[in-house]
CSV table of C-alpha atoms in Angstrom, one decimal:
chain,number,residue,atom,x,y,z
A,491,MET,CA,67.6,-60.7,-157.2
A,492,GLN,CA,64.0,-61.8,-156.3
A,493,GLY,CA,65.5,-64.8,-154.5
A,494,GLU,CA,67.9,-62.7,-152.5
A,495,ALA,CA,65.0,-60.3,-151.6
A,496,ALA,CA,62.9,-63.3,-150.5
A,497,ASN,CA,65.7,-64.7,-148.4
A,498,ALA,CA,66.5,-61.3,-146.7
A,499,PRO,CA,63.7,-61.6,-144.1
A,500,VAL,CA,64.8,-65.1,-143.3
A,501,LEU,CA,68.4,-64.1,-142.9
A,502,GLN,CA,67.4,-61.1,-140.7
A,503,ALA,CA,65.2,-63.4,-138.5
A,504,SER,CA,68.1,-65.8,-138.2
A,505,ASP,CA,70.5,-63.0,-137.2
A,506,ALA,CA,68.0,-61.8,-134.7
A,507,ASN,CA,67.6,-65.2,-133.2
A,508,ARG,CA,71.3,-65.6,-133.0
A,509,HIS,CA,71.6,-62.2,-131.3
A,510,GLU,CA,68.8,-63.0,-128.9
A,511,GLY,CA,70.4,-66.4,-128.1
A,512,HIS,CA,73.7,-64.7,-127.5
A,513,GLU,CA,72.0,-62.2,-125.1
A,514,GLY,CA,70.3,-65.0,-123.3
A,515,VAL,CA,73.6,-66.8,-122.8
A,516,GLU,CA,75.2,-63.6,-121.5
A,517,ARG,CA,72.2,-63.0,-119.2
A,518,ARG,CA,72.5,-66.5,-117.7
A,519,ARG,CA,76.2,-66.1,-117.3
A,520,ARG,CA,75.8,-62.9,-115.4
A,521,ILE,CA,73.2,-64.5,-113.1
A,522,LYS,CA,75.5,-67.4,-112.5
A,523,ASP,CA,78.4,-65.1,-111.7
A,524,GLN,CA,76.2,-63.2,-109.2
A,525,SER,CA,75.3,-66.4,-107.3
A,526,PRO,CA,76.9,-66.4,-103.9
A,527,PRO,CA,79.1,-69.4,-102.8
A,528,PRO,CA,77.8,-72.0,-100.3
A,529,LEU,CA,78.0,-71.1,-96.7
A,530,ASP,CA,80.7,-73.7,-96.1
A,531,THR,CA,83.0,-72.3,-98.8
A,532,VAL,CA,83.4,-68.7,-97.5
A,533,HIS,CA,87.1,-68.0,-97.9
A,534,ALA,CA,88.9,-65.1,-96.2
A,535,GLU,CA,92.1,-65.3,-98.2
A,536,GLN,CA,93.7,-67.4,-100.9
A,537,GLU,CA,97.2,-67.1,-99.6
A,538,ILE,CA,98.6,-68.7,-96.5
A,539,LEU,CA,98.6,-66.4,-93.5
A,540,ILE,CA,99.8,-68.5,-90.5
A,541,SER,CA,100.2,-72.1,-91.6
A,542,PRO,CA,98.1,-74.5,-93.8
A,543,LYS,CA,96.7,-76.4,-90.8
A,544,VAL,CA,95.9,-73.3,-88.7
A,545,ASP,CA,94.3,-71.6,-91.7
A,546,ALA,CA,92.2,-74.6,-92.5
A,547,ALA,CA,91.1,-74.9,-88.9
A,548,LEU,CA,90.2,-71.2,-88.9
A,549,GLU,CA,88.2,-71.7,-92.1
A,550,ARG,CA,86.2,-74.6,-90.6
A,551,ALA,CA,85.5,-72.5,-87.5
A,552,ARG,CA,84.3,-69.6,-89.6
A,553,GLY,CA,82.0,-72.0,-91.5
A,554,PHE,CA,80.5,-73.3,-88.3
A,555,PHE,CA,80.1,-69.8,-87.0
A,556,ALA,CA,78.3,-68.8,-90.2
A,557,LEU,CA,76.0,-71.7,-90.0
A,558,SER,CA,75.2,-71.0,-86.3
A,559,LEU,CA,74.1,-67.5,-87.3
A,560,ALA,CA,72.1,-68.5,-90.3
A,561,TRP,CA,70.3,-71.5,-88.9
A,562,PRO,CA,68.0,-69.6,-86.4
A,563,VAL,CA,67.0,-67.3,-89.2
A,564,ALA,CA,66.2,-70.2,-91.5
A,565,LEU,CA,64.1,-71.8,-88.7
A,566,LEU,CA,62.1,-68.6,-88.3
A,567,CYS,CA,61.4,-68.9,-92.0
A,568,ARG,CA,60.1,-72.4,-91.5
A,569,ASP,CA,63.1,-73.9,-93.4
A,570,PHE,CA,65.4,-76.5,-92.0
A,571,CYS,CA,67.9,-76.1,-94.9
A,572,VAL,CA,70.0,-73.0,-94.8
A,573,GLU,CA,71.1,-73.2,-98.4
A,574,GLY,CA,67.5,-73.7,-99.5
A,575,CYS,CA,66.4,-70.8,-97.4
A,576,ARG,CA,69.0,-68.6,-99.0
A,577,ALA,CA,68.1,-69.6,-102.5
A,578,ARG,CA,64.5,-68.9,-102.0
A,579,LYS,CA,65.3,-65.5,-100.4
A,580,ARG,CA,67.5,-64.7,-103.4
A,581,GLN,CA,64.5,-65.2,-105.7
A,582,LEU,CA,62.4,-62.9,-103.4
A,583,VAL,CA,65.1,-60.3,-103.7
A,584,HIS,CA,64.9,-60.6,-107.5
A,585,GLU,CA,61.1,-60.1,-107.4
A,586,GLY,CA,61.5,-57.3,-104.9
A,587,ALA,CA,63.8,-55.4,-107.3
A,588,GLU,CA,60.8,-55.2,-109.7
A,589,GLN,CA,58.7,-53.8,-106.9
A,590,VAL,CA,61.3,-51.2,-106.1
A,591,LEU,CA,61.3,-50.1,-109.7
A,592,ARG,CA,57.5,-49.7,-109.6
A,593,ILE,CA,57.7,-47.7,-106.4
A,594,GLN,CA,60.2,-45.4,-108.0
A,595,GLN,CA,58.1,-44.9,-111.1
A,596,ALA,CA,55.0,-44.1,-109.1
A,597,CYS,CA,56.5,-41.9,-106.3
A,598,ARG,CA,59.7,-40.3,-107.5
A,599,THR,CA,60.0,-36.5,-107.4
A,600,GLU,CA,63.0,-34.1,-106.8
A,601,LEU,CA,61.6,-33.2,-103.4
A,602,ALA,CA,61.3,-36.9,-102.4
A,603,ASP,CA,64.9,-37.5,-103.6
A,604,ARG,CA,66.2,-34.8,-101.3
A,605,TYR,CA,63.9,-35.9,-98.4
A,606,PHE,CA,64.8,-39.6,-98.3
A,607,SER,CA,68.5,-38.9,-99.0
A,608,PHE,CA,68.6,-36.5,-96.0
A,609,TRP,CA,66.9,-39.1,-93.7
A,610,ALA,CA,69.4,-41.8,-94.6
A,611,PHE,CA,72.0,-40.1,-92.5
A,612,PHE,CA,70.0,-40.7,-89.3
A,613,ALA,CA,70.7,-44.4,-89.4
A,614,GLU,CA,74.4,-44.3,-90.1
A,615,GLU,CA,77.2,-45.0,-87.7
A,616,GLU,CA,78.4,-41.4,-87.9
A,617,PHE,CA,75.1,-40.1,-86.6
A,618,TYR,CA,75.2,-42.3,-83.5
A,619,LEU,CA,78.9,-41.5,-82.9
A,620,LEU,CA,77.9,-37.8,-83.0
A,621,SER,CA,74.9,-38.4,-80.7
A,622,LEU,CA,76.9,-40.2,-78.0
A,623,PRO,CA,78.8,-37.1,-76.8
A,624,VAL,CA,75.8,-34.8,-76.9
A,625,LEU,CA,73.6,-37.2,-74.9
A,626,HIS,CA,76.4,-38.2,-72.5
A,627,TRP,CA,77.7,-34.8,-71.8
A,628,ASN,CA,74.5,-32.8,-71.7
A,629,ILE,CA,71.4,-34.9,-71.3
A,630,ASP,CA,71.3,-38.4,-69.9
A,631,SER,CA,74.4,-40.5,-69.4
A,632,ARG,CA,72.6,-43.8,-68.7
A,633,PHE,CA,70.3,-43.4,-71.8
A,634,ALA,CA,73.4,-42.5,-74.0
A,635,ARG,CA,75.2,-45.7,-72.8
A,636,GLN,CA,72.3,-48.0,-73.2
A,637,ILE,CA,71.1,-46.9,-76.6
A,638,PHE,CA,74.7,-46.9,-77.9
A,639,PHE,CA,75.1,-50.5,-76.9
A,640,VAL,CA,71.7,-51.4,-78.5
A,641,VAL,CA,72.5,-49.7,-81.8
A,642,SER,CA,76.1,-50.8,-82.1
A,643,GLY,CA,75.4,-54.4,-81.0
A,644,GLY,CA,72.5,-54.6,-83.5
A,645,LEU,CA,74.7,-53.3,-86.3
A,646,VAL,CA,77.4,-56.0,-85.6
A,647,TRP,CA,74.7,-58.7,-85.7
A,648,GLY,CA,73.1,-57.3,-88.9
A,649,ASN,CA,76.5,-57.0,-90.7
A,650,LEU,CA,77.3,-60.6,-89.7
A,651,LEU,CA,74.0,-61.8,-91.3
A,652,LYS,CA,74.8,-59.8,-94.5
A,653,ASP,CA,78.1,-61.7,-95.0
A,654,VAL,CA,76.5,-65.0,-94.1
A,655,PHE,CA,73.5,-64.9,-96.4
A,656,GLN,CA,75.2,-62.8,-99.2
A,657,LEU,CA,72.0,-61.7,-100.8
A,658,PRO,CA,72.5,-59.0,-103.5
A,659,ARG,CA,71.0,-55.6,-103.6
A,660,PRO,CA,68.4,-54.6,-106.2
A,661,LYS,CA,71.0,-52.9,-108.4
A,662,HIS,CA,72.4,-56.3,-109.5
A,663,PHE,CA,69.2,-57.3,-111.3
A,664,GLU,CA,67.6,-56.3,-114.5
A,665,PRO,CA,65.9,-53.9,-115.1
A,666,LYS,CA,68.1,-51.5,-113.3
A,667,VAL,CA,66.6,-49.5,-110.5
A,668,TRP,CA,67.4,-45.8,-110.0
A,669,MET,CA,70.0,-44.9,-107.3
A,670,PRO,CA,71.4,-41.5,-106.4
A,671,SER,CA,74.5,-40.5,-108.4
A,672,THR,CA,76.5,-40.0,-105.1
A,673,VAL,CA,75.5,-43.3,-103.5
A,674,GLN,CA,78.0,-42.6,-100.6
A,675,GLU,CA,75.5,-40.0,-99.3
A,676,VAL,CA,72.9,-42.6,-98.5
A,677,ASP,CA,75.2,-45.5,-97.5
A,678,THR,CA,78.6,-45.3,-95.9
A,679,THR,CA,79.7,-48.5,-97.8
A,680,ALA,CA,78.5,-47.1,-101.1
A,681,CYS,CA,76.3,-50.2,-101.3
A,682,ARG,CA,79.3,-52.5,-101.8
A,683,ASP,CA,78.1,-54.8,-99.1
A,684,PHE,CA,75.2,-57.3,-99.3
A,685,GLY,CA,71.6,-56.2,-98.7
A,686,PHE,CA,70.0,-58.7,-96.3
A,687,PRO,CA,69.0,-57.4,-93.7
A,688,SER,CA,68.7,-53.7,-94.0
A,689,THR,CA,70.6,-52.2,-91.0
A,690,HIS,CA,69.1,-48.8,-91.7
A,691,ALA,CA,65.6,-50.2,-91.3
A,692,MET,CA,66.8,-52.1,-88.2
A,693,ASN,CA,68.2,-49.0,-86.6
A,694,SER,CA,65.1,-47.0,-87.4
A,695,VAL,CA,63.0,-49.3,-85.3
A,696,SER,CA,65.5,-50.3,-82.5
A,697,ASN,CA,66.5,-46.7,-81.6
A,698,SER,CA,63.0,-45.1,-81.8
A,699,LEU,CA,61.2,-47.9,-80.0
A,700,PHE,CA,63.9,-48.2,-77.4
A,701,THR,CA,63.7,-44.5,-76.8
A,702,VAL,CA,59.9,-44.7,-76.2
A,703,LEU,CA,60.2,-47.7,-73.9
A,704,TYR,CA,63.1,-46.1,-72.0
A,705,ARG,CA,61.0,-42.9,-71.5
A,706,LEU,CA,58.0,-44.9,-70.2
A,707,ARG,CA,60.1,-47.0,-67.9
A,708,HIS,CA,62.2,-44.2,-66.4
A,709,SER,CA,59.7,-41.4,-66.3
A,710,PRO,CA,59.3,-40.0,-62.8
A,711,THR,CA,55.5,-39.6,-63.3
A,712,ALA,CA,53.0,-41.6,-65.3
A,713,PRO,CA,53.0,-40.2,-68.8
A,714,ARG,CA,49.7,-39.0,-70.2
A,715,ALA,CA,48.0,-40.7,-73.1
A,716,THR,CA,48.6,-37.7,-75.3
A,717,GLY,CA,52.3,-37.8,-74.6
A,718,VAL,CA,52.5,-41.5,-75.3
A,719,GLY,CA,50.6,-41.0,-78.6
A,720,ALA,CA,52.9,-38.2,-79.6
A,721,MET,CA,56.0,-40.3,-79.0
A,722,LEU,CA,54.6,-43.2,-81.0
A,723,LEU,CA,53.6,-40.8,-83.8
A,724,LEU,CA,57.2,-39.4,-83.9
A,725,ALA,CA,58.6,-42.9,-83.8
A,726,GLY,CA,56.4,-44.0,-86.7
A,727,ALA,CA,57.4,-41.0,-88.8
A,728,TRP,CA,61.1,-41.7,-88.0
A,729,VAL,CA,60.7,-45.4,-89.1
A,730,PHE,CA,58.8,-44.6,-92.2
A,731,SER,CA,61.2,-41.9,-93.4
A,732,ILE,CA,64.2,-44.2,-93.1
A,733,ALA,CA,62.8,-47.6,-93.9
A,734,PHE,CA,60.7,-46.6,-96.9
A,735,GLY,CA,63.6,-44.4,-98.0
A,736,ARG,CA,65.7,-47.5,-98.5
A,737,LEU,CA,63.2,-48.8,-101.1
A,738,TYR,CA,62.7,-45.4,-102.7
A,739,LEU,CA,66.5,-44.9,-103.1
A,740,GLY,CA,66.8,-48.3,-104.7
A,741,VAL,CA,69.4,-49.6,-102.2
A,742,HIS,CA,67.3,-52.4,-100.6
A,743,SER,CA,64.6,-54.8,-101.6
A,744,PRO,CA,61.3,-55.2,-99.6
A,745,LEU,CA,62.7,-58.5,-98.1
A,746,ASP,CA,65.8,-56.6,-96.8
A,747,VAL,CA,63.6,-53.9,-95.2
A,748,LYS,CA,61.2,-56.3,-93.7
A,749,ALA,CA,64.0,-58.4,-92.2
A,750,GLY,CA,65.6,-55.2,-90.8
A,751,LEU,CA,62.3,-54.0,-89.3
A,752,LEU,CA,61.7,-57.4,-87.5
A,753,GLN,CA,65.3,-57.5,-86.3
A,754,GLY,CA,65.0,-54.0,-84.9
A,755,LEU,CA,61.7,-54.8,-83.2
A,756,PHE,CA,63.3,-57.9,-81.6
A,757,ILE,CA,66.3,-55.9,-80.4
A,758,ALA,CA,64.3,-53.1,-78.8
A,759,LEU,CA,61.8,-55.5,-77.0
A,760,VAL,CA,64.6,-57.8,-75.7
A,761,ALA,CA,66.6,-54.8,-74.5
A,762,GLN,CA,63.7,-53.0,-72.6
A,763,TRP,CA,60.7,-55.2,-72.2
A,764,PRO,CA,59.7,-57.3,-70.4
A,765,LEU,CA,63.0,-58.6,-68.9
A,766,ALA,CA,64.9,-55.2,-69.3
A,767,LEU,CA,68.0,-57.1,-70.5
A,768,CYS,CA,69.7,-53.8,-71.2
A,769,GLU,CA,69.5,-52.8,-67.5
A,770,HIS,CA,71.1,-56.1,-66.4
A,771,VAL,CA,73.9,-55.9,-69.0
A,772,ASP,CA,74.5,-52.2,-68.1
A,773,ARG,CA,74.8,-53.1,-64.4
A,774,TRP,CA,77.1,-56.0,-65.1
A,775,LEU,CA,79.5,-53.8,-67.3
A,776,LEU,CA,79.7,-51.2,-64.5
A,777,THR,CA,80.1,-53.5,-61.5
A,778,ALA,CA,81.4,-57.0,-62.5
A,779,PRO,CA,85.2,-57.4,-61.7
A,780,HIS,CA,86.2,-58.8,-65.1
A,781,ALA,CA,83.5,-57.4,-67.3
A,782,ASN,CA,85.8,-55.6,-69.7
A,783,SER,CA,88.1,-58.6,-70.1
A,784,CYS,CA,85.1,-60.8,-70.9
A,785,LEU,CA,83.7,-58.3,-73.4
A,786,LEU,CA,87.1,-57.9,-75.1
A,787,LEU,CA,87.4,-61.7,-75.5
A,788,LEU,CA,83.8,-61.9,-76.9
A,789,LEU,CA,84.5,-59.1,-79.5
A,790,ALA,CA,87.8,-60.7,-80.5
A,791,VAL,CA,86.1,-64.1,-81.1
A,792,VAL,CA,83.5,-62.3,-83.3
A,793,LEU,CA,86.1,-60.6,-85.4
A,794,VAL,CA,88.3,-63.6,-85.8
A,795,LEU,CA,85.4,-65.8,-86.9
A,796,HIS,CA,83.8,-63.1,-89.0
A,797,PRO,CA,82.9,-64.6,-92.4
A,798,ARG,CA,84.7,-62.7,-95.2
A,799,PRO,CA,83.3,-63.5,-98.7
A,800,ARG,CA,85.3,-63.0,-101.8
A,801,PRO,CA,85.4,-60.5,-103.4
A,802,ALA,CA,85.7,-58.7,-100.0
A,803,THR,CA,83.0,-56.3,-98.8
A,804,PRO,CA,83.5,-53.4,-96.3
A,805,THR,CA,81.4,-55.2,-93.7
A,806,PHE,CA,84.4,-56.7,-91.8
A,807,LEU,CA,86.2,-53.5,-91.3
A,808,GLN,CA,82.9,-51.8,-90.4
A,809,ASN,CA,82.4,-54.3,-87.7
A,810,CYS,CA,86.0,-53.7,-86.5
A,811,GLU,CA,85.0,-50.0,-86.0
A,812,LEU,CA,81.8,-51.0,-84.1
A,813,CYS,CA,83.6,-53.6,-81.9
A,814,GLY,CA,86.2,-50.9,-81.1
A,815,MET,CA,83.5,-48.5,-80.2
A,816,ILE,CA,81.7,-51.0,-78.0
A,817,PHE,CA,84.8,-51.8,-76.0
A,818,GLY,CA,85.9,-48.2,-75.7
A,819,THR,CA,82.5,-47.2,-74.5
A,820,ALA,CA,82.3,-50.0,-72.0
A,821,ALA,CA,85.8,-49.3,-70.6
A,822,GLY,CA,85.2,-45.6,-70.6
A,823,PHE,CA,81.9,-45.7,-68.7
A,824,ARG,CA,83.5,-48.1,-66.2
A,825,MET,CA,86.4,-45.7,-65.6
A,826,GLU,CA,84.0,-42.7,-65.5
A,827,ALA,CA,81.8,-44.4,-62.9
A,828,ASP,CA,84.9,-45.1,-60.7
A,829,ARG,CA,86.1,-41.5,-61.2
A,830,ARG,CA,82.7,-40.0,-60.1
A,831,ALA,CA,82.7,-42.3,-57.1
A,832,GLY,CA,86.2,-41.0,-56.1
A,833,ARG,CA,88.0,-44.2,-56.9
A,834,GLY,CA,89.8,-43.0,-60.0
A,835,PRO,CA,92.9,-40.8,-60.3
A,836,LEU,CA,90.7,-37.8,-61.2
A,837,GLY,CA,87.9,-38.6,-58.8
A,838,LEU,CA,87.8,-35.2,-57.0
A,839,GLY,CA,85.7,-32.7,-58.9
A,840,VAL,CA,86.4,-29.0,-59.0
A,841,GLY,CA,83.6,-26.7,-57.9
A,842,SER,CA,83.1,-23.4,-59.8
A,843,GLU,CA,80.6,-20.8,-60.5
A,844,ALA,CA,80.1,-22.3,-64.0
A,845,ALA,CA,79.4,-25.7,-62.5
A,846,ALA,CA,76.9,-24.1,-60.1
A,847,ALA,CA,75.2,-22.4,-63.0
A,848,LEU,CA,74.8,-25.7,-64.9
A,849,ARG,CA,73.3,-27.4,-61.8
A,850,ALA,CA,70.9,-24.5,-61.2
A,851,GLY,CA,69.9,-24.4,-64.9
A,852,SER,CA,70.4,-20.6,-65.1
A,853,ASN,CA,69.2,-19.5,-68.5
A,854,ALA,CA,71.9,-16.7,-68.6
A,855,LEU,CA,74.9,-19.1,-68.3
A,856,ALA,CA,73.7,-22.7,-68.8
A,857,LEU,CA,73.2,-22.8,-72.5
A,858,PRO,CA,76.4,-20.9,-73.4
A,859,LEU,CA,78.4,-23.2,-71.1
A,860,LEU,CA,76.8,-26.3,-72.6
A,861,ALA,CA,77.7,-25.1,-76.1
A,862,LEU,CA,81.3,-24.3,-75.0
A,863,ARG,CA,81.7,-27.7,-73.4
A,864,THR,CA,80.3,-29.5,-76.4
A,865,ALA,CA,82.5,-27.5,-78.9
A,866,VAL,CA,85.7,-28.1,-76.8
A,867,GLY,CA,84.9,-31.8,-76.4
A,868,CYS,CA,84.3,-32.3,-80.2
A,869,VAL,CA,87.6,-30.6,-81.0
A,870,LEU,CA,89.4,-32.9,-78.5
A,871,VAL,CA,87.7,-36.0,-79.9
A,872,LEU,CA,88.6,-35.0,-83.5
A,873,LEU,CA,92.2,-34.4,-82.6
A,874,THR,CA,92.4,-37.7,-80.8
A,875,ARG,CA,91.1,-39.5,-83.9
A,876,VAL,CA,93.5,-37.8,-86.3
A,877,ALA,CA,96.5,-38.3,-84.1
A,878,LEU,CA,95.9,-42.0,-83.4
A,879,LYS,CA,95.1,-42.9,-87.0
A,880,ALA,CA,98.3,-41.2,-88.2
A,881,LEU,CA,100.3,-43.0,-85.5
A,882,PHE,CA,99.0,-46.4,-86.3
A,883,VAL,CA,99.3,-45.9,-90.1
A,884,ARG,CA,102.9,-44.7,-89.7
A,885,ALA,CA,103.8,-47.6,-87.3
A,886,PHE,CA,102.4,-50.3,-89.7
A,887,CYS,CA,103.9,-48.7,-92.8
A,888,THR,CA,107.3,-48.9,-91.0
A,889,VAL,CA,107.1,-52.7,-90.9
A,890,GLY,CA,105.9,-53.0,-94.5
A,891,LEU,CA,102.1,-53.1,-93.9
A,892,ASP,CA,99.5,-50.7,-95.3
A,893,PRO,CA,96.4,-50.5,-93.2
A,894,ARG,CA,94.7,-47.8,-95.3
A,895,PRO,CA,91.8,-49.2,-97.3
A,896,PRO,CA,91.9,-48.2,-101.0
A,897,LYS,CA,89.7,-45.2,-101.8
A,898,LEU,CA,86.2,-45.8,-103.3
A,899,ALA,CA,86.1,-45.8,-107.0
A,900,PRO,CA,83.4,-43.7,-108.9
A,901,ARG,CA,80.1,-45.4,-109.2
A,902,LYS,CA,80.7,-46.4,-112.8
A,903,GLU,CA,83.5,-48.6,-111.5
A,904,ALA,CA,81.5,-50.1,-108.7
A,905,GLY,CA,81.5,-53.5,-110.1
A,906,ASP,CA,85.3,-53.7,-110.2
A,907,THR,CA,85.7,-54.9,-106.6
A,908,ALA,CA,89.0,-56.6,-107.2
A,909,GLN,CA,90.8,-53.3,-107.6
A,910,ARG,CA,89.6,-52.1,-104.2
A,911,ASP,CA,90.3,-55.2,-102.2
A,912,ILE,CA,92.5,-55.2,-99.1
A,913,LYS,CA,93.7,-58.6,-98.0
A,914,GLY,CA,96.4,-60.6,-96.2
A,915,TRP,CA,98.3,-59.0,-93.3
A,916,ASP,CA,97.3,-55.6,-94.6
A,917,LEU,CA,93.7,-56.5,-93.8
A,918,TRP,CA,94.6,-57.4,-90.2
A,919,ALA,CA,96.7,-54.3,-89.9
A,920,ALA,CA,93.6,-52.3,-91.0
A,921,ALA,CA,91.5,-54.2,-88.5
A,922,VAL,CA,93.8,-53.5,-85.6
A,923,THR,CA,93.9,-49.8,-86.6
A,924,LYS,CA,90.1,-49.6,-86.8
A,925,VAL,CA,89.6,-51.3,-83.4
A,926,ALA,CA,92.3,-49.3,-81.6
A,927,VAL,CA,91.4,-45.9,-83.0
A,928,TYR,CA,87.6,-46.2,-82.5
A,929,ALA,CA,88.1,-47.7,-79.0
A,930,ALA,CA,90.2,-44.7,-78.0
A,931,LEU,CA,87.8,-42.3,-79.7
A,932,THR,CA,84.8,-43.5,-77.7
A,933,TRP,CA,86.9,-43.7,-74.5
A,934,ALA,CA,87.8,-40.1,-75.0
A,935,VAL,CA,84.1,-39.2,-75.5
A,936,VAL,CA,82.9,-41.2,-72.4
A,937,CYS,CA,85.7,-40.7,-69.9
A,938,GLY,CA,88.6,-38.5,-71.2
A,939,CYS,CA,86.5,-35.4,-72.1
A,940,PRO,CA,84.3,-35.4,-68.9
A,941,ALA,CA,87.5,-35.6,-66.8
A,942,PHE,CA,88.9,-32.7,-68.8
A,943,PHE,CA,85.7,-30.7,-68.4
A,944,GLU,CA,85.6,-31.2,-64.6
A,945,VAL,CA,89.3,-30.8,-63.8
A,946,VAL,CA,90.3,-28.1,-66.3
A,947,LEU,CA,87.1,-26.2,-67.1
A,948,GLY,CA,85.2,-26.8,-63.9
A,949,LEU,CA,82.2,-28.0,-65.9
A,950,PRO,CA,81.3,-31.5,-64.6
A,951,CYS,CA,78.9,-33.7,-66.7
A,952,GLU,CA,76.0,-34.5,-64.4
């Protein structure tokens, strides 16, 4: 009995060591499973889509496209090896997850939870899609057009980099960071895509700084120093509320946010200052003979060569929506410019007392008419989206394809990505549906609704 009692601590220690060793093996296995594949082995599908030779050539083209996107970023990080750059960044993301946890432990309150969750919406695609009609119909058509191209183009670029570098979010590391229970409220993809760079942080800088620079460039009078200071203060508050919120909510690491901020700064400066690239692109889209055809070809190449890691992420279909919106906006503004110049089929406006009130800015009539125009336009746009989506889904289902992405699983099932995967020809049917529906949606916002306002309601968009 004494011998057994003496051996008990030894046996317990041995069991503890075996248990600890088993946990270590499991931990190393999980880390290995989370490791992304090399950039030259990004596979879109395992089955044959067209033919073995065509599919193989397409895979090689996608690999080259991924490397061409990743190499400039690696050079900016003073690294000539893309794979080495990505491995080092992955380690930084792992360290950043611990920093995020410390931020949450130091700052988290119920009021802050609500505040940063609320501000997350102001960098989502839905916010910009809602802002486009309000700006275009009621405020400044040129500003609406330019900032929409800046934001949507930046989002496409950021999403491409996400699927190229494939860096995980902080939730994939131990210890686990806190995230909202309804993660869809702070991220439209439910954080099922990769994290680097943070497109929310990118948008917060690009749209706020672009707005300030646009105001300074197009102001009829020289702005006062107090006005400039107020604009910069508001822009800084906007950036902080969104960018820091990504850390607070546990959806991005400091590396992701830093990369997004730098990317947004680059986009805003290139677009507005000093070359005013956005003005030149804007003029080309409105006047060049084959601008829409060239833009459509460019967007098609981007989508065909879009890297699609396995398991699939929502990024590809999200970029399909964005590319559709870019083309629909460009085509719509071109047709709207022709219509206003009298070159389109609805080029002759209809004068009315309501239109005169809008031009004069009468307080008695202007605001109610603006509200009426906006409400009618939103209803028309919503009906357009519902009708077109139902039409495309019915058409593809008739030929045996299902373009509807599976619904999001609850958060507790978030790691089971295989059950929510859409692939093969169903994926391409979903891509065509996304592009067509969102192109028609933005065309209706930019050209269809203004023509309806002017011809039917007598309320032209100035």
